[in-house]
Short mmCIF file of C-alpha atoms in Angstrom, two decimals:
data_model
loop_
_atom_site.label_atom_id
_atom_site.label_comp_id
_atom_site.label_asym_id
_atom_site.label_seq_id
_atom_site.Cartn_x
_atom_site.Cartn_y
_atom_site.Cartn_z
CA UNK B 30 71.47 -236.78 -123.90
CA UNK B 31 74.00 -236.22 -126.26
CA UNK B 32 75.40 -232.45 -126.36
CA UNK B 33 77.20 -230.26 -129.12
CA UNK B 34 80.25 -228.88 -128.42
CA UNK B 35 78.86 -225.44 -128.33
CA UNK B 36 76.48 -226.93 -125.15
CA UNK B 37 79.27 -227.99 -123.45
CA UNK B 38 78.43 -225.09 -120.44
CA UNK B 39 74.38 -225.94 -120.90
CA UNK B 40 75.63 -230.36 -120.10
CA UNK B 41 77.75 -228.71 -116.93
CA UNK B 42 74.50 -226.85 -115.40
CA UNK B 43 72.20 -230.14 -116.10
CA UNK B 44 74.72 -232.51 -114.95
CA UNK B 45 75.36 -231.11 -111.77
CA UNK B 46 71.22 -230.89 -111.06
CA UNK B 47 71.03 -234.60 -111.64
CA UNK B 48 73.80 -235.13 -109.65
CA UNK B 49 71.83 -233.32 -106.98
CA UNK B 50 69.03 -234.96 -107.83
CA UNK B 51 70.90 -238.40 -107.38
CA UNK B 52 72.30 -237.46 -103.84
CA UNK B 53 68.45 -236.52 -103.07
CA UNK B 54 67.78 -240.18 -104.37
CA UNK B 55 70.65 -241.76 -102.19
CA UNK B 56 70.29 -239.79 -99.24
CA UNK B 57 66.43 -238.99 -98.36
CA UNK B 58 67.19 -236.72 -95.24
CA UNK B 59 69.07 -234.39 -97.28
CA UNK B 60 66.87 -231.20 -99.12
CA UNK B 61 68.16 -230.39 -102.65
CA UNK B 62 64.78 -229.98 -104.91
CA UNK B 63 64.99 -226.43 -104.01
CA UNK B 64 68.66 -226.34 -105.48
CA UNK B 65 68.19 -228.82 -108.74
CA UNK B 66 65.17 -226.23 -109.20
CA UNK B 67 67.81 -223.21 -109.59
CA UNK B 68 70.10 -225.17 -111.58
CA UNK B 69 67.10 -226.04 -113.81
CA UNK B 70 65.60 -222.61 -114.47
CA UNK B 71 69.47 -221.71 -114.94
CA UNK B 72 70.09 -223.87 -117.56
CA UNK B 73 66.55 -223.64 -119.39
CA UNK B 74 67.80 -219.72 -119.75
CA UNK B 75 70.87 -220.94 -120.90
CA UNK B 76 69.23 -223.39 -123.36
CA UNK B 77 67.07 -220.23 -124.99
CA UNK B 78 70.00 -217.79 -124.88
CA UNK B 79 72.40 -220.95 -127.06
CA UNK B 80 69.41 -220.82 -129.38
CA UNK B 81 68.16 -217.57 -129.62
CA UNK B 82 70.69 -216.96 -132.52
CA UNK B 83 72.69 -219.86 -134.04
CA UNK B 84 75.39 -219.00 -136.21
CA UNK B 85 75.15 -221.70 -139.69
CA UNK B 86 77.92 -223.84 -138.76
CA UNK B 87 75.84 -224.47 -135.25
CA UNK B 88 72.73 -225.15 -137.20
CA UNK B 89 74.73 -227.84 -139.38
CA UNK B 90 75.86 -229.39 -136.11
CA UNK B 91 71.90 -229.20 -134.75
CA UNK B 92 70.73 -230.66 -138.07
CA UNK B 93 73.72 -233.45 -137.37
CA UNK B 94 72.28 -234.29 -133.69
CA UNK B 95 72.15 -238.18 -133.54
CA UNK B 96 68.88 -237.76 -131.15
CA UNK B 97 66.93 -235.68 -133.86
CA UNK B 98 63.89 -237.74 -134.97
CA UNK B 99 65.02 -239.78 -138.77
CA UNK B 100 62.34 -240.62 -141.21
CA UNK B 101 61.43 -243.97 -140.08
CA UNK B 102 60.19 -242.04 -136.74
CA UNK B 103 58.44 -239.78 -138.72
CA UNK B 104 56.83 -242.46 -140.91
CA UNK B 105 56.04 -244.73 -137.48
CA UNK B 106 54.18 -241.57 -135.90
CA UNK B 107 52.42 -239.76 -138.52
CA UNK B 108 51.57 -242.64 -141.30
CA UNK B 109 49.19 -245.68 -140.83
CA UNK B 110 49.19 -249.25 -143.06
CA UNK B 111 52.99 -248.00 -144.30
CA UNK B 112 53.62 -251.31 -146.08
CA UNK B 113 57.74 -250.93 -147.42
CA UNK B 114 58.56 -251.55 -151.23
CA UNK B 115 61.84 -252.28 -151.60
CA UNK B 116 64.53 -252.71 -154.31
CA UNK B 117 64.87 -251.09 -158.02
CA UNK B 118 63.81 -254.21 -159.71
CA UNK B 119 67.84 -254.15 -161.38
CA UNK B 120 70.41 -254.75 -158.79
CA UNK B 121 69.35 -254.32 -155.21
CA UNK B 122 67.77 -252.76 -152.55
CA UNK B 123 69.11 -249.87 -151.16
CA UNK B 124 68.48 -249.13 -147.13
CA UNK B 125 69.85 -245.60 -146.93
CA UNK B 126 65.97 -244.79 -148.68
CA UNK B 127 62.78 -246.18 -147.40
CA UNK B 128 59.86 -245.84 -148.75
CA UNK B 129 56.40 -247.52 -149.83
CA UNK B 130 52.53 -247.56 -149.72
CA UNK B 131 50.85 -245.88 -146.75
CA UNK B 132 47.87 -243.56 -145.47
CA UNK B 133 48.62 -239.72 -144.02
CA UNK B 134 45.18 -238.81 -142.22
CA UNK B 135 43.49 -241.89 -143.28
CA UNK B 136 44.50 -241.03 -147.44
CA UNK B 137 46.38 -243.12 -149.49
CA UNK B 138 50.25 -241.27 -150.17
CA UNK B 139 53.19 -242.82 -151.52
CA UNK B 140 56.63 -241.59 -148.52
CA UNK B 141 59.80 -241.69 -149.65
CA UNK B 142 63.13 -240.98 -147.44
CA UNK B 143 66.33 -241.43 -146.61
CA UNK B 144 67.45 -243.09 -143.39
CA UNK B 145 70.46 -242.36 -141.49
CA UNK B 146 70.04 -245.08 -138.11
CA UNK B 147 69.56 -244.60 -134.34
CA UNK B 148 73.07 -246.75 -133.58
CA UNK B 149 75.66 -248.25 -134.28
CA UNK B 150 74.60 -251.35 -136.33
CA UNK B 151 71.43 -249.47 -138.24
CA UNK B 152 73.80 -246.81 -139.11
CA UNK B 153 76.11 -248.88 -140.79
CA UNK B 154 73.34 -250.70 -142.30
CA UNK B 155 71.55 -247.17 -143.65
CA UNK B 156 75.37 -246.23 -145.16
CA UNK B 157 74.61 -243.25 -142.96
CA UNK B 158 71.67 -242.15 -145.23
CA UNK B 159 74.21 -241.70 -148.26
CA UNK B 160 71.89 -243.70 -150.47
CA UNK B 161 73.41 -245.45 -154.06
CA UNK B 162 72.46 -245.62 -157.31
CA UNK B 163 69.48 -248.46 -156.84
CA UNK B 164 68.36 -245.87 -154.02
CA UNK B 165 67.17 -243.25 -156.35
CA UNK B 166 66.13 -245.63 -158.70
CA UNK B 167 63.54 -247.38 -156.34
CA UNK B 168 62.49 -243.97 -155.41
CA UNK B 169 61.80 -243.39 -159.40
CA UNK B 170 60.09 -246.93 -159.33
CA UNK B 171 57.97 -245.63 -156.34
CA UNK B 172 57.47 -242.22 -157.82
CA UNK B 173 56.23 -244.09 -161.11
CA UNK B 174 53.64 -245.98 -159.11
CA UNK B 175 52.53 -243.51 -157.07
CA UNK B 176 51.81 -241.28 -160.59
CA UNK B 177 49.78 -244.45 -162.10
CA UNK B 178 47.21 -244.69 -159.15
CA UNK B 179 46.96 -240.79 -158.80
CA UNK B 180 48.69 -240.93 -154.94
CA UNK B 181 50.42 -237.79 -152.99
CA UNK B 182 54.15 -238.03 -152.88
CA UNK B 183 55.57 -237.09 -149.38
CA UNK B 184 59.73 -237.67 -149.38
CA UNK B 185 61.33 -236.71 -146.12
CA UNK B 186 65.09 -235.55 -146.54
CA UNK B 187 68.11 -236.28 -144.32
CA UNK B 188 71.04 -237.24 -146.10
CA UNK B 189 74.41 -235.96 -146.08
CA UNK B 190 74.54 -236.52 -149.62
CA UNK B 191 74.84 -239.28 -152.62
CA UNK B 192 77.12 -241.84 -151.37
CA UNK B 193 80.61 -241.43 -153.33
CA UNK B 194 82.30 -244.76 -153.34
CA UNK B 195 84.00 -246.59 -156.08
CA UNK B 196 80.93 -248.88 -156.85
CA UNK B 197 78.28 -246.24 -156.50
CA UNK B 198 80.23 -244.59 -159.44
CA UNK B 199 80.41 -247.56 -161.90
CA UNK B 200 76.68 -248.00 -161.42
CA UNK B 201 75.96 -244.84 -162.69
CA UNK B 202 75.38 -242.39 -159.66
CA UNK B 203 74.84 -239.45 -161.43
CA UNK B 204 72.39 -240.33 -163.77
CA UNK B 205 70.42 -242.04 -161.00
CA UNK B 206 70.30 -238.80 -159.22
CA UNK B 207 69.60 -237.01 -162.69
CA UNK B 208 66.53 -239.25 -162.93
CA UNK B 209 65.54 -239.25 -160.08
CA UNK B 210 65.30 -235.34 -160.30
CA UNK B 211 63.69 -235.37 -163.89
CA UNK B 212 60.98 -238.20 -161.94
CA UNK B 213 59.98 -235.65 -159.74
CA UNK B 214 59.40 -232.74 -162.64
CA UNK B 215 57.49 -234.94 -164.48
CA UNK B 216 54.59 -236.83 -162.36
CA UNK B 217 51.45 -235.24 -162.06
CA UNK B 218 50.49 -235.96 -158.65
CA UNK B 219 51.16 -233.56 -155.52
CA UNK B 220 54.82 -233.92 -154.95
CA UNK B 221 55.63 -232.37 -151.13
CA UNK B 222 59.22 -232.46 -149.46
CA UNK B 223 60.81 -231.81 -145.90
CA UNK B 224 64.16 -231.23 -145.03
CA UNK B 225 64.15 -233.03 -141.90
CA UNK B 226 67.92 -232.44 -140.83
CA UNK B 227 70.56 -232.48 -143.49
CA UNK B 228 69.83 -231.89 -147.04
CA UNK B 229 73.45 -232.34 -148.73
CA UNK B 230 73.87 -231.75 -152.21
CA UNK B 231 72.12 -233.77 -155.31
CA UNK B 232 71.18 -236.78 -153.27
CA UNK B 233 68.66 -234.07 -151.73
CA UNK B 234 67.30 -232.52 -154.87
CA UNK B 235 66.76 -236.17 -156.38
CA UNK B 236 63.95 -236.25 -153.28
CA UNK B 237 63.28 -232.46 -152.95
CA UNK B 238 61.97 -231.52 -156.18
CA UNK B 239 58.61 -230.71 -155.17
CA UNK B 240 55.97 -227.94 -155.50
CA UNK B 241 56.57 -227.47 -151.82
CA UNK B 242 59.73 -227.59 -149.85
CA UNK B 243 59.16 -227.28 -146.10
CA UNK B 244 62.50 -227.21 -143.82
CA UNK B 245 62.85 -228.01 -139.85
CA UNK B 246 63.90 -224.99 -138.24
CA UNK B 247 67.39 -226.14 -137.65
CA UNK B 248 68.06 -228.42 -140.63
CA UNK B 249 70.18 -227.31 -143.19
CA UNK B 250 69.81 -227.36 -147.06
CA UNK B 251 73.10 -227.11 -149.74
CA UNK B 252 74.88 -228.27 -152.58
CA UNK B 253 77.96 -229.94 -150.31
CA UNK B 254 78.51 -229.88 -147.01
CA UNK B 255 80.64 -226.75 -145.61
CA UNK B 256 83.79 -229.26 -144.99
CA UNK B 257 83.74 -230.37 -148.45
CA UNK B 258 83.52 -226.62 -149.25
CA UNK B 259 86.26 -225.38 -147.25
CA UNK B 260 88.73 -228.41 -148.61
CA UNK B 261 87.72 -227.04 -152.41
CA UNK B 262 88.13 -223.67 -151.80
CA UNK B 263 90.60 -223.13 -148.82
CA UNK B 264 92.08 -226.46 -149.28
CA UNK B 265 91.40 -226.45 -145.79
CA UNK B 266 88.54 -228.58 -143.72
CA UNK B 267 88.78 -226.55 -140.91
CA UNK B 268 87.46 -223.39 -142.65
CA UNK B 269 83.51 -225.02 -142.40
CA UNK B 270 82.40 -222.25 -140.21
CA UNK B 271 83.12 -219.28 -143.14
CA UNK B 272 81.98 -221.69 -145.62
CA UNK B 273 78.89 -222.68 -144.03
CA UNK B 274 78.30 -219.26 -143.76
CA UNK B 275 78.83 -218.36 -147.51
CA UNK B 276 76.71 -221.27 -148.58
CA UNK B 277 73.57 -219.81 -146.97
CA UNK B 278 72.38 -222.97 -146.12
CA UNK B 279 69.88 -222.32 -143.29
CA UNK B 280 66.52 -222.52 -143.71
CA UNK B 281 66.14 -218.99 -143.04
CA UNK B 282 67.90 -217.66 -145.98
CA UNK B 283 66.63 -219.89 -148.25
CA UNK B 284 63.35 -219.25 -147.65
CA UNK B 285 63.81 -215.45 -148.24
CA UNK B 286 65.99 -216.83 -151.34
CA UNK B 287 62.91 -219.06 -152.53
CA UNK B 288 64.32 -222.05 -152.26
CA UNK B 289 61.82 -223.80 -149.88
CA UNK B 290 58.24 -222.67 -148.89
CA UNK B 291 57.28 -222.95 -145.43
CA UNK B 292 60.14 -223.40 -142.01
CA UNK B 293 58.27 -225.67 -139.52
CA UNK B 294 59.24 -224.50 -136.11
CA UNK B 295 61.44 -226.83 -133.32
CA UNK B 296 61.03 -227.02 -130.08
CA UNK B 297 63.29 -224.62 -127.60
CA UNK B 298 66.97 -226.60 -127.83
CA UNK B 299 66.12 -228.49 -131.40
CA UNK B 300 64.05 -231.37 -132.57
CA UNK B 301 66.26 -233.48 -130.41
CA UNK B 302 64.86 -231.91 -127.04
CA UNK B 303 61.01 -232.75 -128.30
CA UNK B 304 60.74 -235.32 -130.90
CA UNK B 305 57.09 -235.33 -130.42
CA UNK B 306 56.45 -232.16 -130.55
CA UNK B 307 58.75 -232.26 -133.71
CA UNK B 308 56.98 -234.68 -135.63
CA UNK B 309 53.50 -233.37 -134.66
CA UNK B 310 54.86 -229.65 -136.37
CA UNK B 311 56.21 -231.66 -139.38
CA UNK B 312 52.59 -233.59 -139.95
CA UNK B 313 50.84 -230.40 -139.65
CA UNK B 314 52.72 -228.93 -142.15
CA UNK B 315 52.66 -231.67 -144.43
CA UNK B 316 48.55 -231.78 -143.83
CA UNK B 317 48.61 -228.08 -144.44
CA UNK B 318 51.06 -228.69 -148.19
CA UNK B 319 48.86 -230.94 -149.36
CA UNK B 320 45.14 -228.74 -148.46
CA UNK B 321 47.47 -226.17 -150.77
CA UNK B 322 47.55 -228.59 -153.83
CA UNK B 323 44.33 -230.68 -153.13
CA UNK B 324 42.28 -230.10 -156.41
CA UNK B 325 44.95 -229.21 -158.90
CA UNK B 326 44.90 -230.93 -162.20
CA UNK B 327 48.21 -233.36 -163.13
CA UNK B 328 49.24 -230.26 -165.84
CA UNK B 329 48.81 -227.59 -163.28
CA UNK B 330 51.22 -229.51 -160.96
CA UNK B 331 53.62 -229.88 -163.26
CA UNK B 332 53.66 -226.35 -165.00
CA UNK B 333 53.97 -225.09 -161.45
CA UNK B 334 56.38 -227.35 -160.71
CA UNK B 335 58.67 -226.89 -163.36
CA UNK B 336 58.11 -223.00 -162.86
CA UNK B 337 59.28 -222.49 -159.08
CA UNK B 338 63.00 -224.14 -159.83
CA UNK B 339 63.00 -222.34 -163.29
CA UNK B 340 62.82 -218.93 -161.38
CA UNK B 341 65.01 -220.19 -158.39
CA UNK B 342 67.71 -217.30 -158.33
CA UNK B 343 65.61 -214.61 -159.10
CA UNK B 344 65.60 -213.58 -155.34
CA UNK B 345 68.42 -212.06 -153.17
CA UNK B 346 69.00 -211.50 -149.96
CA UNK B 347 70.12 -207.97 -149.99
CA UNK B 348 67.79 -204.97 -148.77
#
């Protein structure tokens, strides 16, 4: 288990049970379940009290958890006959986004997402989920198809934005992500998006343009990340915490903002404490998204479409 820096007290508690527990192992003669039970109970209350209320820059670190289930867990678990498409058919495939052909509950959906890697090697080999330019444009290609056979679009979001290199820039990075987000106003097939940890800046909104926006619990949703705001405004990095909390990036204030449609609840600790539990919530919530839009004519989608991000700002959170 990997643990935040604010869980630091929560890895003492549950390190010192398993050391009991270990001694128990070594040792049979000596008695310590009763003991590792204490320590247990202790640090599940812990655990609920660490979560009951977590400030934003917490939830950025929860939505940052390397043990949080990434798309290609989510597509493994909840999809069936996923068969990958890959490339943008002008310069080259980009692994920071999967996506392809598959069936959600036995119907045919196009998924679309950006993966970040469980180590070392896939990491480096997802750029971290910071997808390029050819990224978005195979999810455009993808989006295409999926509008000419009249298929669901499901895009699962976890990226701590566009990747900003030198290259990425000379092939056009910002009119990729500009098309990408045009793509998604424009086909006339249920379009449905989670936020399934980060969702940093355009490189989300390429993929999260949907008529519904669902967010994990502790994921977090902005247009850059509270580091990159702090260095703008404070010229200082280590000012994330009062810029994550001006951003209002949680999933709670953006739903009372209107910015997303539906928070799909984590388990006690994060999605990283339950990642089946996790991905069960998220495919209920997708199954529930798509009941909402099942029926609705390609117009309809895309008049309602077009309408939710028009009005986007009308809310407030004041009282």
């Amino acid at each position: 288990m990997n643990y935040l820096e604010f869980e630091k007290p929560l890895a003492e508690i549950e390190g010192k049970a398993e050391e009991l527990r270990a001694m128990g192992r070594g040792n049979p003669e000596m008695d310590v379940a009763r003991e590792a039970e204490a320590l247990d109970k202790k640090a599940e209350a812990l655990l609920r009290d660490l979560y009951k209320d977590l400030t934003p820059w917490r939830k950025c670190q929860v939505a940052r958890h390397p043990d949080r289930p990434h798309c290609k867990d989510y597509i493994d678990a909840l999809f069936t006959e996923y068969t990958p498409l890959a490339g943008d058919r002008n310069f080259a495939d980009d692994h920071a986004v999967m996506g392809g052909l598959a069936r959600f509950n036995d119907a045919p959906v196009m998924v679309i997402g950006h993966e970040k890697g469980n180590d070392t090697k896939s990491r480096i080999e997802r750029n971290f989920g910071m997808a390029r330019p050819e990224g978005y444009r195979k999810a455009i290609r993808l989006m295409d198809m999926a509008d000419r056979f009249r298929l669901p679009v499901i895009t699962l979001v976890d990226t701590p934005g566009a990747y900003p290199g030198k290259g990425a820039e000379e092939r056009g990075q910002a009119e990729a992500i500009a098309r990408s987000t045009q793509k998604c106003l424009e086909i006339g097939v249920p379009l449905i998006s989670v936020v399934i940890g980060e969702g940093g800046s355009g490189g989300a909104v390429a993929f999260a343009t949907a008529n519904r926006v669902a967010m994990l619990e502790h994921s977090v949703y902005s247009v850059i990340s509270p580091e990159g705001c702090a260095s703008i405004l404070w010229k200082d990095a280590e000012k994330m915490r009062e810029a994550a909390e001006a951003l209002r990036l949680t999933a709670q204030d953006l739903q009372k903002l209107g910015v997303i449609d539906r928070i799909i609840k984590e388990p006690v600790g994060g999605a990283q404490r339950g990642r089946r539990e996790t991905i069960d919530a998220v495919g209920k919530g997708i199954e529930a998204m798509l009941k909402e839009l099942s029926g609705k004519k390609p117009d309809a989608l895309i008049k309602d479409r077009r309408a939710k991000f028009i009005e986007m700002g009308s809310k407030g959170l004041a009282a």
